[in-house]
Amino acid sequence: MARRIAYTGAPVLTLEQVAFQCRAEPEDLQPELVDQIIIPGVTAQGESKTGAAIREAIYEEDWPATYPSGHSLDIGQVVAVESVVVLGDAGQVTPFEGQVELIQGGKESYLGFPAGRPAGRLRIRYRAGVDVQVYPGVLSWLLMAAETAFTHRGLLVVGQSLAEVPSSFVDHLLADITVPPRF
């Protein structure tokens, strides 16, 4: 399972976009609520529903020795591989100096080793994030979810977190980036 190390990109939504969606002025929307809870909350929900990175971030995942070259990465919308290291049995970390190839599928990304996969366990670090210009439905879903969360904030905002925005007919807007389930 991949771990998010750190966000590297700006939030996908802005207060101004949410205000426009809500047909309100930004200062009328409780800016701290929108910026600190609603925008991160709907982004996290979109990422959870799709298995894809929406806001650009660095991810790291470990591959067992059994994963072959060309295996899929856990997170969708990968844009670049930052590093690959070989993890030794005694805990030593050796940078892989060979060539790696990021293969972009429709919803998934795959990591290939053209000269052959190094033996042993691997730790792969990569950047991922959706391009909302290519997938405008994702931006539409985020805006609709943010509007729903703000409009029903009494029910959906719990302390410093956001309860799940109810599933609806708009979830199909995320279909283009949804990673297929893996078992």
Coordinates of N, CA and C in Angstrom, one line a residue:
M1 N 0.8 -1.2 0.0 CA 0.0 0.0 0.0 C 0.9 1.2 0.0
A2 N 0.6 2.2 -0.9 CA 1.4 3.4 -1.0 C 1.1 4.3 0.2
R3 N 2.1 5.1 0.6 CA 1.9 6.1 1.7 C 2.1 7.4 1.1
R4 N 1.3 8.4 1.5 CA 1.5 9.8 1.1 C 2.6 10.3 2.0
I5 N 3.7 10.9 1.4 CA 4.8 11.4 2.2 C 4.5 12.9 2.4
A6 N 4.1 13.6 1.4 CA 3.8 15.1 1.5 C 3.1 15.6 0.3
Y7 N 2.2 16.5 0.5 CA 1.6 17.2 -0.6 C 2.6 18.1 -1.2
T8 N 2.7 18.2 -2.5 CA 3.6 19.1 -3.2 C 2.9 20.1 -4.0
G9 N 1.7 19.9 -4.3 CA 0.9 20.9 -5.1 C -0.1 21.7 -4.3
A10 N -0.6 22.7 -4.9 CA -1.6 23.5 -4.2 C -2.9 22.8 -4.2
P11 N -3.8 23.1 -3.2 CA -5.1 22.5 -3.2 C -5.8 22.7 -4.6
V12 N -6.5 21.7 -5.0 CA -7.1 21.7 -6.3 C -8.3 22.7 -6.4
L13 N -8.9 23.0 -5.3 CA -10.0 24.0 -5.2 C -9.5 25.2 -4.5
T14 N -10.1 26.3 -4.8 CA -9.8 27.6 -4.1 C -11.1 28.0 -3.4
L15 N -11.0 28.9 -2.5 CA -12.1 29.5 -1.8 C -13.0 30.2 -2.8
E16 N -12.4 30.9 -3.8 CA -13.2 31.6 -4.8 C -14.0 30.7 -5.7
Q17 N -13.5 29.5 -6.0 CA -14.2 28.6 -6.8 C -15.4 28.0 -6.0
V18 N -15.2 27.7 -4.8 CA -16.3 27.2 -3.9 C -17.3 28.3 -3.7
A19 N -16.9 29.5 -3.6 CA -17.9 30.6 -3.4 C -18.7 30.8 -4.7
F20 N -18.1 30.7 -5.8 CA -18.8 30.8 -7.1 C -19.8 29.7 -7.2
Q21 N -19.4 28.4 -6.9 CA -20.3 27.3 -6.9 C -21.5 27.5 -5.9
C22 N -21.2 28.1 -4.8 CA -22.3 28.3 -3.8 C -23.1 29.6 -4.1
R23 N -22.7 30.3 -5.1 CA -23.4 31.5 -5.5 C -23.3 32.5 -4.3
A24 N -22.1 32.7 -3.8 CA -21.9 33.6 -2.6 C -20.5 34.3 -2.8
E25 N -20.3 35.3 -1.9 CA -19.0 36.0 -1.9 C -18.1 35.2 -1.0
P26 N -16.8 35.1 -1.3 CA -15.9 34.4 -0.5 C -15.9 34.7 1.0
E27 N -16.0 36.0 1.3 CA -16.0 36.3 2.7 C -17.3 35.9 3.5
D28 N -18.3 35.6 2.7 CA -19.6 35.1 3.3 C -19.6 33.6 3.6
L29 N -18.5 32.9 3.2 CA -18.5 31.4 3.3 C -17.7 30.9 4.5
Q30 N -17.4 31.7 5.5 CA -16.5 31.2 6.6 C -15.2 30.6 6.0
P31 N -14.3 31.5 5.5 CA -13.1 31.1 4.8 C -12.3 30.0 5.5
E32 N -12.2 30.1 6.8 CA -11.4 29.1 7.5 C -12.0 27.7 7.4
L33 N -13.3 27.6 7.5 CA -14.1 26.4 7.4 C -13.9 25.8 6.0
V34 N -14.0 26.6 5.0 CA -13.8 26.1 3.6 C -12.4 25.7 3.3
D35 N -11.4 26.5 3.7 CA -10.0 26.3 3.4 C -9.4 25.1 4.2
Q36 N -9.8 25.0 5.5 CA -9.2 24.1 6.4 C -9.9 22.8 6.6
I37 N -11.2 22.7 6.3 CA -12.0 21.5 6.5 C -12.6 21.0 5.2
I38 N -13.4 21.9 4.6 CA -14.2 21.4 3.4 C -13.3 21.1 2.2
I39 N -12.4 21.9 1.8 CA -11.6 21.6 0.6 C -10.7 20.4 0.9
P40 N -9.9 20.3 2.0 CA -9.2 19.1 2.3 C -10.1 17.9 2.4
G41 N -11.2 18.1 3.0 CA -12.2 16.9 3.2 C -12.7 16.3 1.9
V42 N -13.2 17.2 1.0 CA -13.7 16.7 -0.2 C -12.6 16.1 -1.1
T43 N -11.4 16.7 -1.0 CA -10.2 16.2 -1.8 C -9.9 14.8 -1.3
A44 N -9.9 14.6 0.0 CA -9.6 13.3 0.6 C -10.7 12.3 0.2
Q45 N -11.9 12.7 0.2 CA -13.0 11.8 -0.1 C -12.9 11.4 -1.6
G46 N -12.5 12.3 -2.5 CA -12.4 12.0 -3.9 C -11.2 11.0 -4.1
E47 N -10.1 11.2 -3.3 CA -9.0 10.3 -3.4 C -9.3 8.9 -2.9
S48 N -10.1 8.9 -1.9 CA -10.5 7.6 -1.3 C -11.4 6.9 -2.2
K49 N -12.3 7.6 -2.8 CA -13.3 6.9 -3.8 C -12.6 6.4 -5.0
T50 N -11.6 7.1 -5.5 CA -11.0 6.7 -6.8 C -9.7 5.9 -6.7
G51 N -9.0 6.0 -5.6 CA -7.6 5.4 -5.5 C -6.6 6.2 -6.3
A52 N -7.0 7.4 -6.7 CA -6.1 8.2 -7.5 C -5.7 9.5 -6.7
A53 N -4.5 10.0 -6.9 CA -4.1 11.2 -6.3 C -4.8 12.4 -7.0
I54 N -5.5 13.2 -6.3 CA -6.1 14.4 -6.9 C -5.2 15.6 -6.7
R55 N -4.9 15.9 -5.4 CA -3.9 17.0 -5.2 C -2.5 16.4 -5.3
E56 N -1.6 17.0 -6.0 CA -0.3 16.5 -6.3 C 0.4 16.2 -4.9
A57 N 1.1 15.1 -4.8 CA 1.8 14.7 -3.6 C 2.9 13.7 -4.0
I58 N 3.8 13.5 -3.1 CA 4.8 12.4 -3.2 C 4.3 11.2 -2.4
Y59 N 4.4 10.0 -3.1 CA 4.0 8.8 -2.5 C 5.2 7.8 -2.5
E60 N 5.1 6.9 -1.6 CA 6.2 5.8 -1.5 C 5.5 4.5 -1.3
E61 N 5.9 3.5 -2.0 CA 5.4 2.2 -1.8 C 6.5 1.1 -1.9
D62 N 6.3 0.1 -1.2 CA 7.3 -1.0 -1.2 C 6.7 -2.2 -2.1
W63 N 7.6 -2.7 -2.9 CA 7.3 -3.9 -3.7 C 8.0 -5.1 -3.2
P64 N 7.3 -6.2 -3.0 CA 8.0 -7.4 -2.7 C 8.8 -7.9 -3.9
A65 N 9.7 -8.9 -3.7 CA 10.5 -9.4 -4.8 C 9.7 -10.1 -5.8
T66 N 8.4 -10.4 -5.5 CA 7.6 -11.2 -6.5 C 6.9 -10.3 -7.5
Y67 N 6.9 -8.9 -7.3 CA 6.3 -8.0 -8.3 C 7.2 -7.9 -9.5
P68 N 6.7 -8.2 -10.7 CA 7.5 -8.2 -11.9 C 7.6 -6.7 -12.4
S69 N 8.5 -6.6 -13.4 CA 8.6 -5.3 -14.1 C 7.2 -5.1 -14.8
G70 N 6.7 -3.9 -14.8 CA 5.4 -3.7 -15.5 C 4.2 -3.8 -14.5
H71 N 4.5 -4.0 -13.2 CA 3.5 -4.1 -12.2 C 2.8 -2.7 -12.0
S72 N 1.6 -2.7 -11.6 CA 0.9 -1.4 -11.4 C 1.3 -0.8 -10.1
L73 N 1.3 0.6 -10.1 CA 1.6 1.3 -8.8 C 0.2 1.5 -8.1
D74 N 0.3 1.6 -6.8 CA -0.9 1.6 -6.0 C -1.8 2.8 -6.3
I75 N -1.2 3.9 -6.5 CA -2.0 5.2 -6.6 C -2.1 5.5 -8.1
G76 N -3.3 6.0 -8.5 CA -3.5 6.4 -9.9 C -3.0 7.8 -10.1
Q77 N -2.9 8.2 -11.4 CA -2.5 9.5 -11.8 C -1.0 9.9 -11.5
V78 N -0.1 8.9 -11.6 CA 1.3 9.1 -11.4 C 1.8 10.0 -12.5
V79 N 2.6 11.0 -12.2 CA 3.2 11.8 -13.2 C 4.7 11.7 -13.3
A80 N 5.4 11.2 -12.3 CA 6.9 11.0 -12.4 C 7.4 10.1 -11.3
V81 N 8.4 9.3 -11.6 CA 9.0 8.4 -10.6 C 10.2 9.2 -10.1
E82 N 10.3 9.4 -8.8 CA 11.4 10.2 -8.2 C 12.6 9.3 -7.9
S83 N 12.4 8.1 -7.4 CA 13.5 7.2 -7.1 C 13.1 5.8 -6.9
V84 N 14.0 4.9 -7.1 CA 13.8 3.5 -6.8 C 15.0 3.0 -6.0
V85 N 14.8 2.3 -4.9 CA 15.9 1.8 -4.1 C 15.6 0.3 -3.8
V86 N 16.7 -0.4 -3.7 CA 16.7 -1.9 -3.4 C 16.9 -2.0 -1.9
L87 N 16.0 -2.7 -1.2 CA 16.0 -2.9 0.2 C 16.7 -4.2 0.5
G88 N 17.8 -4.2 1.2 CA 18.5 -5.4 1.5 C 17.9 -6.1 2.7
D89 N 18.2 -7.4 2.9 CA 17.7 -8.2 4.0 C 18.2 -7.7 5.3
A90 N 19.3 -7.1 5.4 CA 19.9 -6.5 6.6 C 19.5 -5.1 6.8
G91 N 18.6 -4.5 6.0 CA 18.2 -3.2 6.2 C 18.9 -2.1 5.4
Q92 N 19.9 -2.6 4.6 CA 20.7 -1.6 3.8 C 19.8 -1.2 2.6
V93 N 20.0 0.1 2.2 CA 19.3 0.7 1.1 C 20.3 1.0 0.0
T94 N 20.0 0.5 -1.2 CA 20.9 0.7 -2.3 C 20.1 1.4 -3.5
P95 N 20.5 2.6 -3.8 CA 19.8 3.3 -5.0 C 19.9 2.5 -6.2
F96 N 18.8 2.3 -7.0 CA 18.8 1.7 -8.2 C 19.3 2.7 -9.3
E97 N 20.3 2.4 -10.0 CA 20.9 3.3 -11.0 C 20.4 3.0 -12.4
G98 N 19.7 1.9 -12.6 CA 19.2 1.6 -14.0 C 18.1 2.4 -14.4
Q99 N 17.6 2.1 -15.6 CA 16.5 2.9 -16.2 C 15.2 2.3 -15.7
V100 N 14.3 3.3 -15.5 CA 12.9 2.9 -15.1 C 12.0 3.6 -16.1
E101 N 10.9 3.0 -16.4 CA 9.9 3.5 -17.4 C 8.5 3.6 -16.7
L102 N 8.0 4.8 -16.7 CA 6.6 5.0 -16.2 C 5.7 4.8 -17.4
I103 N 4.8 3.8 -17.3 CA 3.9 3.5 -18.3 C 2.5 4.0 -17.9
Q104 N 1.9 4.9 -18.6 CA 0.6 5.5 -18.3 C -0.5 4.7 -18.9
G105 N -1.3 4.1 -18.1 CA -2.5 3.5 -18.6 C -3.7 4.4 -18.5
G106 N -4.8 4.0 -18.8 CA -6.0 4.9 -18.8 C -6.3 5.4 -17.4
K107 N -6.3 4.5 -16.4 CA -6.6 4.8 -15.0 C -5.4 4.5 -14.1
E108 N -4.6 3.6 -14.5 CA -3.5 3.1 -13.7 C -2.1 3.5 -14.3
S109 N -1.1 3.5 -13.5 CA 0.3 3.7 -14.0 C 1.1 2.4 -13.6
Y110 N 2.0 2.1 -14.5 CA 2.8 0.9 -14.3 C 4.3 1.3 -14.3
L111 N 5.1 0.5 -13.6 CA 6.5 0.8 -13.5 C 7.3 -0.4 -14.2
G112 N 8.0 0.0 -15.2 CA 8.8 -1.0 -16.0 C 10.3 -0.8 -15.8
F113 N 11.0 -1.9 -16.0 CA 12.4 -1.8 -15.9 C 13.0 -2.4 -17.2
P114 N 13.2 -1.5 -18.2 CA 13.6 -2.0 -19.6 C 14.8 -3.0 -19.6
A115 N 15.8 -2.8 -18.7 CA 16.9 -3.6 -18.7 C 16.8 -4.8 -17.7
G116 N 15.6 -4.9 -17.1 CA 15.4 -6.0 -16.1 C 15.2 -5.4 -14.7
R117 N 14.3 -6.0 -14.0 CA 13.9 -5.6 -12.7 C 15.0 -6.0 -11.7
P118 N 15.5 -5.1 -10.8 CA 16.4 -5.5 -9.9 C 15.9 -6.6 -8.9
A119 N 16.7 -7.5 -8.5 CA 16.3 -8.5 -7.5 C 16.0 -7.9 -6.2
G120 N 15.0 -8.5 -5.5 CA 14.8 -8.2 -4.1 C 13.6 -7.2 -3.9
R121 N 13.5 -6.7 -2.7 CA 12.4 -5.8 -2.4 C 12.8 -4.4 -2.9
L122 N 11.8 -3.6 -3.3 CA 12.0 -2.3 -3.8 C 11.2 -1.3 -3.1
R123 N 11.7 -0.1 -3.0 CA 10.9 1.0 -2.4 C 10.9 2.1 -3.5
I124 N 9.7 2.4 -4.0 CA 9.5 3.4 -5.1 C 8.9 4.6 -4.6
R125 N 9.5 5.7 -4.9 CA 8.9 7.1 -4.6 C 8.5 7.8 -5.8
Y126 N 7.3 8.3 -5.9 CA 6.8 8.9 -7.1 C 5.9 10.1 -6.7
R127 N 5.7 10.9 -7.7 CA 4.7 12.1 -7.7 C 3.5 11.7 -8.4
A128 N 2.3 12.0 -7.8 CA 1.1 11.8 -8.5 C 0.1 12.9 -8.2
G129 N -0.8 13.2 -9.2 CA -1.8 14.2 -9.0 C -2.6 14.3 -10.3
V130 N -3.9 14.5 -10.2 CA -4.7 14.6 -11.4 C -4.6 16.0 -12.1
D131 N -4.6 15.9 -13.4 CA -4.7 17.2 -14.2 C -6.1 17.5 -14.5
V132 N -6.7 18.4 -13.8 CA -8.1 18.7 -13.9 C -8.5 19.3 -15.3
Q133 N -7.5 19.8 -16.0 CA -7.7 20.2 -17.4 C -8.1 19.0 -18.3
V134 N -7.4 17.9 -18.0 CA -7.7 16.6 -18.7 C -8.9 15.9 -18.2
Y135 N -9.2 16.0 -16.9 CA -10.3 15.4 -16.3 C -11.2 16.4 -15.6
P136 N -11.9 17.2 -16.4 CA -12.7 18.3 -15.8 C -13.9 17.8 -14.9
G137 N -14.3 16.6 -15.1 CA -15.3 16.0 -14.3 C -14.9 15.9 -12.8
V138 N -13.6 15.7 -12.6 CA -13.1 15.6 -11.2 C -13.3 17.0 -10.5
L139 N -13.0 18.1 -11.2 CA -13.2 19.4 -10.7 C -14.7 19.6 -10.4
S140 N -15.5 19.2 -11.3 CA -17.0 19.4 -11.1 C -17.4 18.6 -9.9
W141 N -16.9 17.4 -9.7 CA -17.3 16.6 -8.5 C -16.9 17.3 -7.2
L142 N -15.6 17.7 -7.2 CA -15.1 18.4 -6.0 C -15.9 19.6 -5.7
L143 N -16.3 20.4 -6.7 CA -17.1 21.6 -6.5 C -18.5 21.3 -5.9
M144 N -19.1 20.3 -6.5 CA -20.4 19.9 -6.1 C -20.4 19.3 -4.6
A145 N -19.3 18.5 -4.4 CA -19.1 18.0 -3.0 C -18.9 19.1 -2.0
A146 N -18.1 20.1 -2.4 CA -17.8 21.2 -1.5 C -19.1 22.1 -1.2
E147 N -19.8 22.3 -2.3 CA -21.1 23.0 -2.1 C -22.0 22.2 -1.2
T148 N -22.1 20.9 -1.4 CA -23.0 20.1 -0.5 C -22.5 20.2 0.9
A149 N -21.2 20.1 1.1 CA -20.7 20.1 2.5 C -20.9 21.5 3.1
F150 N -20.8 22.5 2.4 CA -21.0 23.9 3.0 C -22.5 24.1 3.3
T151 N -23.3 23.7 2.3 CA -24.8 23.9 2.5 C -25.3 23.1 3.7
H152 N -24.8 21.9 3.9 CA -25.2 21.0 4.9 C -24.2 20.9 6.0
R153 N -23.4 22.0 6.3 CA -22.3 21.9 7.2 C -22.7 21.5 8.6
G154 N -24.0 21.8 9.0 CA -24.4 21.4 10.3 C -24.5 19.9 10.5
L155 N -24.7 19.2 9.4 CA -24.7 17.8 9.5 C -23.4 17.1 9.1
L156 N -22.7 17.7 8.2 CA -21.5 17.1 7.6 C -20.2 17.5 8.3
V157 N -20.1 18.7 8.8 CA -18.8 19.1 9.5 C -18.9 18.7 11.0
V158 N -18.0 17.8 11.3 CA -18.0 17.2 12.7 C -16.7 17.6 13.3
G159 N -16.7 18.6 14.2 CA -15.4 19.0 14.8 C -14.5 19.6 13.8
Q160 N -13.3 19.0 13.6 CA -12.3 19.4 12.6 C -12.3 18.5 11.4
S161 N -13.3 17.7 11.2 CA -13.3 16.8 10.0 C -14.7 16.9 9.3
L162 N -14.7 16.3 8.1 CA -15.8 16.3 7.3 C -16.4 14.9 7.2
A163 N -17.7 14.7 7.5 CA -18.3 13.4 7.3 C -18.4 13.1 5.8
E164 N -18.6 11.9 5.5 CA -18.7 11.5 4.0 C -19.8 12.3 3.4
V165 N -19.5 12.9 2.3 CA -20.6 13.5 1.5 C -21.4 12.4 0.8
P166 N -22.7 12.4 0.9 CA -23.5 11.3 0.4 C -23.2 11.0 -1.0
S167 N -23.1 9.7 -1.4 CA -22.9 9.3 -2.8 C -24.2 9.7 -3.6
S168 N -23.9 9.9 -4.8 CA -25.1 10.4 -5.6 C -24.7 10.1 -7.1
F169 N -25.6 10.6 -7.9 CA -25.4 10.4 -9.3 C -24.2 11.1 -9.9
V170 N -23.6 12.1 -9.1 CA -22.4 12.8 -9.6 C -21.1 12.0 -9.4
D171 N -21.2 10.9 -8.7 CA -19.9 10.1 -8.5 C -19.4 9.5 -9.8
H172 N -20.2 9.4 -10.9 CA -19.7 9.0 -12.2 C -18.7 10.0 -12.8
L173 N -18.7 11.2 -12.2 CA -17.7 12.2 -12.7 C -16.3 11.8 -12.3
L174 N -16.1 10.9 -11.4 CA -14.8 10.4 -11.0 C -14.4 9.1 -11.7
A175 N -15.3 8.6 -12.5 CA -15.0 7.3 -13.2 C -13.7 7.3 -14.0
D176 N -13.4 8.4 -14.6 CA -12.2 8.4 -15.5 C -10.9 8.2 -14.8
I177 N -10.9 8.5 -13.5 CA -9.6 8.3 -12.8 C -9.7 7.2 -11.7
T178 N -10.8 6.5 -11.6 CA -10.9 5.5 -10.6 C -10.1 4.3 -10.9
V179 N -9.2 3.9 -10.0 CA -8.4 2.7 -10.1 C -9.2 1.5 -9.8
P180 N -9.1 0.4 -10.7 CA -9.9 -0.8 -10.4 C -9.5 -1.4 -9.0
P181 N -10.4 -2.0 -8.4 CA -10.1 -2.7 -7.1 C -9.1 -3.8 -7.3
R182 N -8.2 -3.9 -6.2 CA -7.2 -5.0 -6.2 C -7.4 -5.8 -5.0
F183 N -7.3 -7.1 -5.2 CA -7.4 -8.0 -4.0 C -6.2 -9.0 -4.0

